Amino acid sequence: MRILVSNDDGYFAPGITLLAEALKALGEVTVVAPERDRSGASNSLTLDRPLSVRRAANGFFFVNGTPTDCVHLAVTGLLDFVPDVVVSGVNFGANMGDDTIYSGTVAAATEGFLLGIPSIAVSLASKEGRHFEAAIGIALQMVERLRRAPFGEPVLLNVNVPDRASRELKGTEVTRLGRRHKAEPVVKIATPRGETAYWIGPAGGAADAGPGTDFHAVEQGRVSVTPLRLDLTHHAQLERTRAWLAE
Ligand code: MN
């Protein structure tokens, strides 16, 4: 099995280093990841300049671009094979609810999915980052399962793992995305030159976090697995939109 690994925290992040090492038990692992932390990069492609690919001492490829760039260039020319699976992560921090819109971790997996490859984004739902090994164990299980039991149709999975020891995890739940409250206010900073700078604030707390959501599963100590799709069309509003345009 040929496994392409990427992330948005950068090629040096503990989450990707440990993940790549562990996945070697299941197949041939290639890492192509951003040269620096690109968390929040979403699905952005770099189109205004060429990208350089360098190789670290441990064999990882690193790119001066986004997570999406990494997977895109890996699959469309850097590698001489098409990976059987793309795994993105393990991200330091949750990617639940609205986070998925901004996430570079999810974006790297999304790019694999768009290129026709089963793809999984794995995040450690934590601000402390104590139990990466638990999230890596889950990633391993998911890839092993894909190898043993192919999904049968294109698939993009968003996985969030509570930050606790593997034996403390309370199982796995298939979930829908929850929603967050409005983001925290932007932070205003006085610059040395007397100007005001603005630093984007943290995401809001969970708002729609009831049973069935990713927030709820993780809160209960369960691994959350959400199948994602990319068709943003609001099908239920097609008729309303036609009617409104006729008003
Ligand atoms: Mn990140």
GROMACS .gro file of N, CA, C and O in nm, residues 83-156:
model
  296
   83PRO      N    1  -0.091   0.754  -0.505
   83PRO     CA    2  -0.104   0.691  -0.373
   83PRO      C    3  -0.239   0.618  -0.359
   83PRO      O    4  -0.337   0.655  -0.424
   84ASP      N    5  -0.241   0.517  -0.276
   84ASP     CA    6  -0.364   0.444  -0.248
   84ASP      C    7  -0.449   0.517  -0.145
   84ASP      O    8  -0.570   0.496  -0.136
   85VAL      N    9  -0.384   0.600  -0.066
   85VAL     CA   10  -0.456   0.674   0.037
   85VAL      C   11  -0.375   0.800   0.072
   85VAL      O   12  -0.252   0.799   0.064
   86VAL      N   13  -0.446   0.907   0.107
   86VAL     CA   14  -0.381   1.028   0.160
   86VAL      C   15  -0.423   1.042   0.306
   86VAL      O   16  -0.542   1.034   0.338
   87VAL      N   17  -0.325   1.059   0.392
   87VAL     CA   18  -0.354   1.083   0.534
   87VAL      C   19  -0.295   1.219   0.572
   87VAL      O   20  -0.176   1.244   0.548
   88SER      N   21  -0.377   1.306   0.628
   88SER     CA   22  -0.332   1.440   0.669
   88SER      C   23  -0.336   1.451   0.820
   88SER      O   24  -0.437   1.421   0.883
   89GLY      N   25  -0.223   1.489   0.878
   89GLY     CA   26  -0.218   1.506   1.024
   89GLY      C   27  -0.090   1.448   1.082
   89GLY      O   28   0.007   1.434   1.012
   90VAL      N   29  -0.092   1.409   1.205
   90VAL     CA   30  -0.201   1.435   1.298
   90VAL      C   31  -0.193   1.581   1.342
   90VAL      O   32  -0.089   1.626   1.392
   91ASN      N   33  -0.303   1.655   1.320
   91ASN     CA   34  -0.301   1.796   1.354
   91ASN      C   35  -0.301   1.819   1.505
   91ASN      O   36  -0.367   1.747   1.579
   92PHE      N   37  -0.227   1.920   1.547
   92PHE     CA   38  -0.228   1.962   1.687
   92PHE      C   39  -0.345   2.059   1.702
   92PHE      O   40  -0.333   2.177   1.670
   93GLY      N   41  -0.460   2.007   1.746
   93GLY     CA   42  -0.580   2.088   1.763
   93GLY      C   43  -0.697   2.028   1.687
   93GLY      O   44  -0.678   1.963   1.583
   94ALA      N   45  -0.816   2.051   1.740
   94ALA     CA   46  -0.937   1.996   1.680
   94ALA      C   47  -0.967   2.060   1.545
   94ALA      O   48  -0.931   2.176   1.520
   95ASN      N   49  -1.033   1.985   1.460
   95ASN     CA   50  -1.092   2.039   1.337
   95ASN      C   51  -1.235   1.991   1.330
   95ASN      O   52  -1.267   1.895   1.259
   96MET      N   53  -1.320   2.058   1.405
   96MET     CA   54  -1.460   2.016   1.415
   96MET      C   55  -1.551   2.132   1.372
   96MET      O   56  -1.514   2.249   1.380
   97GLY      N   57  -1.675   2.094   1.332
   97GLY     CA   58  -1.771   2.198   1.295
   97GLY      C   59  -1.713   2.291   1.189
   97GLY      O   60  -1.654   2.246   1.090
   98ASP      N   61  -1.730   2.422   1.211
   98ASP     CA   62  -1.687   2.523   1.113
   98ASP      C   63  -1.536   2.523   1.089
   98ASP      O   64  -1.489   2.578   0.989
   99ASP      N   65  -1.459   2.464   1.182
   99ASP     CA   66  -1.313   2.459   1.162
   99ASP      C   67  -1.277   2.401   1.027
   99ASP      O   68  -1.175   2.436   0.968
  100THR      N   69  -1.361   2.307   0.980
  100THR     CA   70  -1.328   2.234   0.858
  100THR      C   71  -1.318   2.327   0.737
  100THR      O   72  -1.250   2.296   0.641
  101ILE      N   73  -1.387   2.442   0.745
  101ILE     CA   74  -1.383   2.539   0.635
  101ILE      C   75  -1.245   2.603   0.623
  101ILE      O   76  -1.196   2.630   0.515
  102TYR      N   77  -1.181   2.627   0.739
  102TYR     CA   78  -1.053   2.699   0.741
  102TYR      C   79  -0.932   2.606   0.745
  102TYR      O   80  -0.820   2.645   0.715
  103SER      N   81  -0.957   2.482   0.788
  103SER     CA   82  -0.848   2.390   0.819
  103SER      C   83  -0.758   2.356   0.700
  103SER      O   84  -0.806   2.318   0.593
  104GLY      N   85  -0.628   2.366   0.721
  104GLY     CA   86  -0.533   2.316   0.622
  104GLY      C   87  -0.520   2.165   0.630
  104GLY      O   88  -0.488   2.098   0.531
  105THR      N   89  -0.543   2.111   0.748
  105THR     CA   90  -0.537   1.965   0.766
  105THR      C   91  -0.645   1.898   0.681
  105THR      O   92  -0.619   1.803   0.607
  106VAL      N   93  -0.767   1.949   0.694
  106VAL     CA   94  -0.877   1.895   0.614
  106VAL      C   95  -0.852   1.923   0.466
  106VAL      O   96  -0.880   1.840   0.380
  107ALA      N   97  -0.794   2.039   0.436
  107ALA     CA   98  -0.770   2.077   0.297
  107ALA      C   99  -0.675   1.980   0.227
  107ALA      O  100  -0.697   1.945   0.110
  108ALA      N  101  -0.571   1.936   0.296
  108ALA     CA  102  -0.476   1.843   0.234
  108ALA      C  103  -0.549   1.713   0.199
  108ALA      O  104  -0.528   1.657   0.090
  109ALA      N  105  -0.634   1.666   0.288
  109ALA     CA  106  -0.712   1.545   0.260
  109ALA      C  107  -0.812   1.571   0.148
  109ALA      O  108  -0.834   1.487   0.061
  110THR      N  109  -0.871   1.690   0.151
  110THR     CA  110  -0.968   1.726   0.046
  110THR      C  111  -0.903   1.721  -0.092
  110THR      O  112  -0.964   1.674  -0.189
  111GLU      N  113  -0.780   1.767  -0.101
  111GLU     CA  114  -0.712   1.766  -0.230
  111GLU      C  115  -0.691   1.623  -0.279
  111GLU      O  116  -0.707   1.594  -0.397
  112GLY      N  117  -0.656   1.534  -0.187
  112GLY     CA  118  -0.643   1.393  -0.225
  112GLY      C  119  -0.774   1.338  -0.277
  112GLY      O  120  -0.780   1.272  -0.381
  113PHE      N  121  -0.881   1.372  -0.206
  113PHE     CA  122  -1.016   1.329  -0.244
  113PHE      C  123  -1.053   1.382  -0.383
  113PHE      O  124  -1.104   1.309  -0.469
  114LEU      N  125  -1.023   1.511  -0.408
  114LEU     CA  126  -1.054   1.570  -0.538
  114LEU      C  127  -0.976   1.503  -0.651
  114LEU      O  128  -1.019   1.500  -0.765
  115LEU      N  129  -0.859   1.448  -0.615
  115LEU     CA  130  -0.776   1.381  -0.715
  115LEU      C  131  -0.810   1.233  -0.724
  115LEU      O  132  -0.740   1.156  -0.789
  116GLY      N  133  -0.919   1.194  -0.656
  116GLY     CA  134  -0.970   1.058  -0.672
  116GLY      C  135  -0.913   0.955  -0.576
  116GLY      O  136  -0.925   0.835  -0.599
  117ILE      N  137  -0.853   1.001  -0.466
  117ILE     CA  138  -0.788   0.910  -0.372
  117ILE      C  139  -0.863   0.911  -0.239
  117ILE      O  140  -0.896   1.019  -0.188
  118PRO      N  141  -0.890   0.795  -0.181
  118PRO     CA  142  -0.951   0.793  -0.048
  118PRO      C  143  -0.862   0.872   0.049
  118PRO      O  144  -0.740   0.851   0.050
  119SER      N  145  -0.922   0.962   0.126
  119SER     CA  146  -0.840   1.052   0.206
  119SER      C  147  -0.897   1.070   0.346
  119SER      O  148  -1.019   1.073   0.365
  120ILE      N  149  -0.805   1.083   0.442
  120ILE     CA  150  -0.844   1.093   0.582
  120ILE      C  151  -0.767   1.207   0.648
  120ILE      O  152  -0.645   1.215   0.637
  121ALA      N  153  -0.840   1.295   0.716
  121ALA     CA  154  -0.778   1.400   0.797
  121ALA      C  155  -0.790   1.359   0.943
  121ALA      O  156  -0.899   1.321   0.988
  122VAL      N  157  -0.680   1.364   1.016
  122VAL     CA  158  -0.681   1.322   1.156
  122VAL      C  159  -0.630   1.437   1.244
  122VAL      O  160  -0.523   1.493   1.218
  123SER      N  161  -0.710   1.470   1.346
  123SER     CA  162  -0.673   1.580   1.436
  123SER      C  163  -0.682   1.534   1.580
  123SER      O  164  -0.772   1.459   1.617
  124LEU      N  165  -0.588   1.583   1.660
  124LEU     CA  166  -0.592   1.560   1.804
  124LEU      C  167  -0.668   1.678   1.865
  124LEU      O  168  -0.623   1.792   1.858
  125ALA      N  169  -0.785   1.648   1.921
  125ALA     CA  170  -0.874   1.753   1.972
  125ALA      C  171  -0.824   1.800   2.107
  125ALA      O  172  -0.868   1.752   2.212
  126SER      N  173  -0.730   1.894   2.104
  126SER     CA  174  -0.660   1.931   2.227
  126SER      C  175  -0.584   2.061   2.212
  126SER      O  176  -0.538   2.094   2.104
  127LYS      N  177  -0.569   2.131   2.324
  127LYS     CA  178  -0.478   2.246   2.327
  127LYS      C  179  -0.346   2.208   2.392
  127LYS      O  180  -0.251   2.284   2.391
  128GLU      N  181  -0.342   2.091   2.456
  128GLU     CA  182  -0.220   2.049   2.528
  128GLU      C  183  -0.133   1.953   2.447
  128GLU      O  184  -0.011   1.953   2.463
  129GLY      N  185  -0.194   1.870   2.363
  129GLY     CA  186  -0.117   1.776   2.282
  129GLY      C  187  -0.047   1.669   2.363
  129GLY      O  188   0.070   1.641   2.341
  130ARG      N  189  -0.119   1.606   2.452
  130ARG     CA  190  -0.056   1.506   2.540
  130ARG      C  191  -0.049   1.369   2.474
  130ARG      O  192   0.046   1.296   2.497
  131HIS      N  193  -0.150   1.331   2.397
  131HIS     CA  194  -0.161   1.192   2.353
  131HIS      C  195  -0.167   1.178   2.200
  131HIS      O  196  -0.261   1.121   2.147
  132PHE      N  197  -0.065   1.229   2.134
  132PHE     CA  198  -0.056   1.209   1.989
  132PHE      C  199  -0.058   1.060   1.955
  132PHE      O  200  -0.112   1.019   1.854
  133GLU      N  201   0.001   0.978   2.044
  133GLU     CA  202   0.011   0.834   2.014
  133GLU      C  203  -0.129   0.772   2.001
  133GLU      O  204  -0.148   0.680   1.921
  134ALA      N  205  -0.225   0.825   2.075
  134ALA     CA  206  -0.361   0.770   2.066
  134ALA      C  207  -0.422   0.803   1.929
  134ALA      O  208  -0.483   0.718   1.864
  135ALA      N  209  -0.403   0.927   1.884
  135ALA     CA  210  -0.456   0.968   1.753
  135ALA      C  211  -0.387   0.892   1.641
  135ALA      O  212  -0.449   0.856   1.540
  136ILE      N  213  -0.258   0.867   1.658
  136ILE     CA  214  -0.183   0.793   1.556
  136ILE      C  215  -0.231   0.648   1.551
  136ILE      O  216  -0.244   0.589   1.443
  137GLY      N  217  -0.262   0.593   1.666
  137GLY     CA  218  -0.320   0.458   1.670
  137GLY      C  219  -0.450   0.452   1.593
  137GLY      O  220  -0.476   0.355   1.518
  138ILE      N  221  -0.533   0.554   1.606
  138ILE     CA  222  -0.660   0.559   1.532
  138ILE      C  223  -0.634   0.572   1.382
  138ILE      O  224  -0.698   0.504   1.301
  139ALA      N  225  -0.540   0.659   1.344
  139ALA     CA  226  -0.507   0.676   1.202
  139ALA      C  227  -0.463   0.543   1.142
  139ALA      O  228  -0.504   0.505   1.031
  140LEU      N  229  -0.383   0.471   1.216
  140LEU     CA  230  -0.334   0.340   1.171
  140LEU      C  231  -0.451   0.243   1.149
  140LEU      O  232  -0.457   0.173   1.049
  141GLN      N  233  -0.542   0.243   1.246
  141GLN     CA  234  -0.661   0.155   1.234
  141GLN      C  235  -0.741   0.189   1.109
  141GLN      O  236  -0.788   0.099   1.039
  142MET      N  237  -0.757   0.318   1.082
  142MET     CA  238  -0.838   0.360   0.968
  142MET      C  239  -0.773   0.318   0.836
  142MET      O  240  -0.841   0.269   0.745
  143VAL      N  241  -0.643   0.337   0.826
  143VAL     CA  242  -0.572   0.302   0.701
  143VAL      C  243  -0.570   0.150   0.684
  143VAL      O  244  -0.590   0.099   0.574
  144GLU      N  245  -0.550   0.080   0.793
  144GLU     CA  246  -0.550  -0.066   0.788
  144GLU      C  247  -0.687  -0.116   0.741
  144GLU      O  248  -0.698  -0.209   0.661
  145ARG      N  249  -0.791  -0.050   0.790
  145ARG     CA  250  -0.927  -0.089   0.751
  145ARG      C  251  -0.951  -0.063   0.602
  145ARG      O  252  -1.010  -0.145   0.533
  146LEU      N  253  -0.901   0.052   0.552
  146LEU     CA  254  -0.916   0.083   0.410
  146LEU      C  255  -0.847  -0.023   0.324
  146LEU      O  256  -0.897  -0.063   0.219
  147ARG      N  257  -0.731  -0.071   0.372
  147ARG     CA  258  -0.655  -0.171   0.298
  147ARG      C  259  -0.732  -0.304   0.294
  147ARG      O  260  -0.743  -0.368   0.192
  148ARG      N  261  -0.789  -0.337   0.408
  148ARG     CA  262  -0.860  -0.465   0.423
  148ARG      C  263  -0.999  -0.459   0.360
  148ARG      O  264  -1.045  -0.555   0.301
  149ALA      N  265  -1.065  -0.345   0.376
  149ALA     CA  266  -1.204  -0.330   0.332
  149ALA      C  267  -1.219  -0.197   0.259
  149ALA      O  268  -1.259  -0.097   0.319
  150PRO      N  269  -1.187  -0.194   0.128
  150PRO     CA  270  -1.199  -0.068   0.053
  150PRO      C  271  -1.339  -0.008   0.070
  150PRO      O  272  -1.437  -0.082   0.080
  151PHE      N  273  -1.347   0.124   0.073
  151PHE     CA  274  -1.473   0.191   0.106
  151PHE      C  275  -1.579   0.168  -0.001
  151PHE      O  276  -1.699   0.172   0.027
  152GLY      N  277  -1.536   0.149  -0.125
  152GLY     CA  278  -1.633   0.117  -0.231
  152GLY      C  279  -1.683   0.237  -0.309
  152GLY      O  280  -1.752   0.222  -0.410
  153GLU      N  281  -1.652   0.356  -0.261
  153GLU     CA  282  -1.687   0.479  -0.333
  153GLU      C  283  -1.591   0.587  -0.285
  153GLU      O  284  -1.523   0.568  -0.185
  154PRO      N  285  -1.583   0.699  -0.358
  154PRO     CA  286  -1.491   0.804  -0.314
  154PRO      C  287  -1.523   0.845  -0.171
  154PRO      O  288  -1.640   0.859  -0.134
  155VAL      N  289  -1.420   0.868  -0.090
  155VAL     CA  290  -1.446   0.899   0.050
  155VAL      C  291  -1.344   0.998   0.106
  155VAL      O  292  -1.225   0.994   0.073
  156LEU      N  293  -1.397   1.090   0.187
  156LEU     CA  294  -1.316   1.190   0.257
  156LEU      C  295  -1.362   1.190   0.402
  156LEU      O  296  -1.476   1.229   0.431
   0.00000   0.00000   0.00000
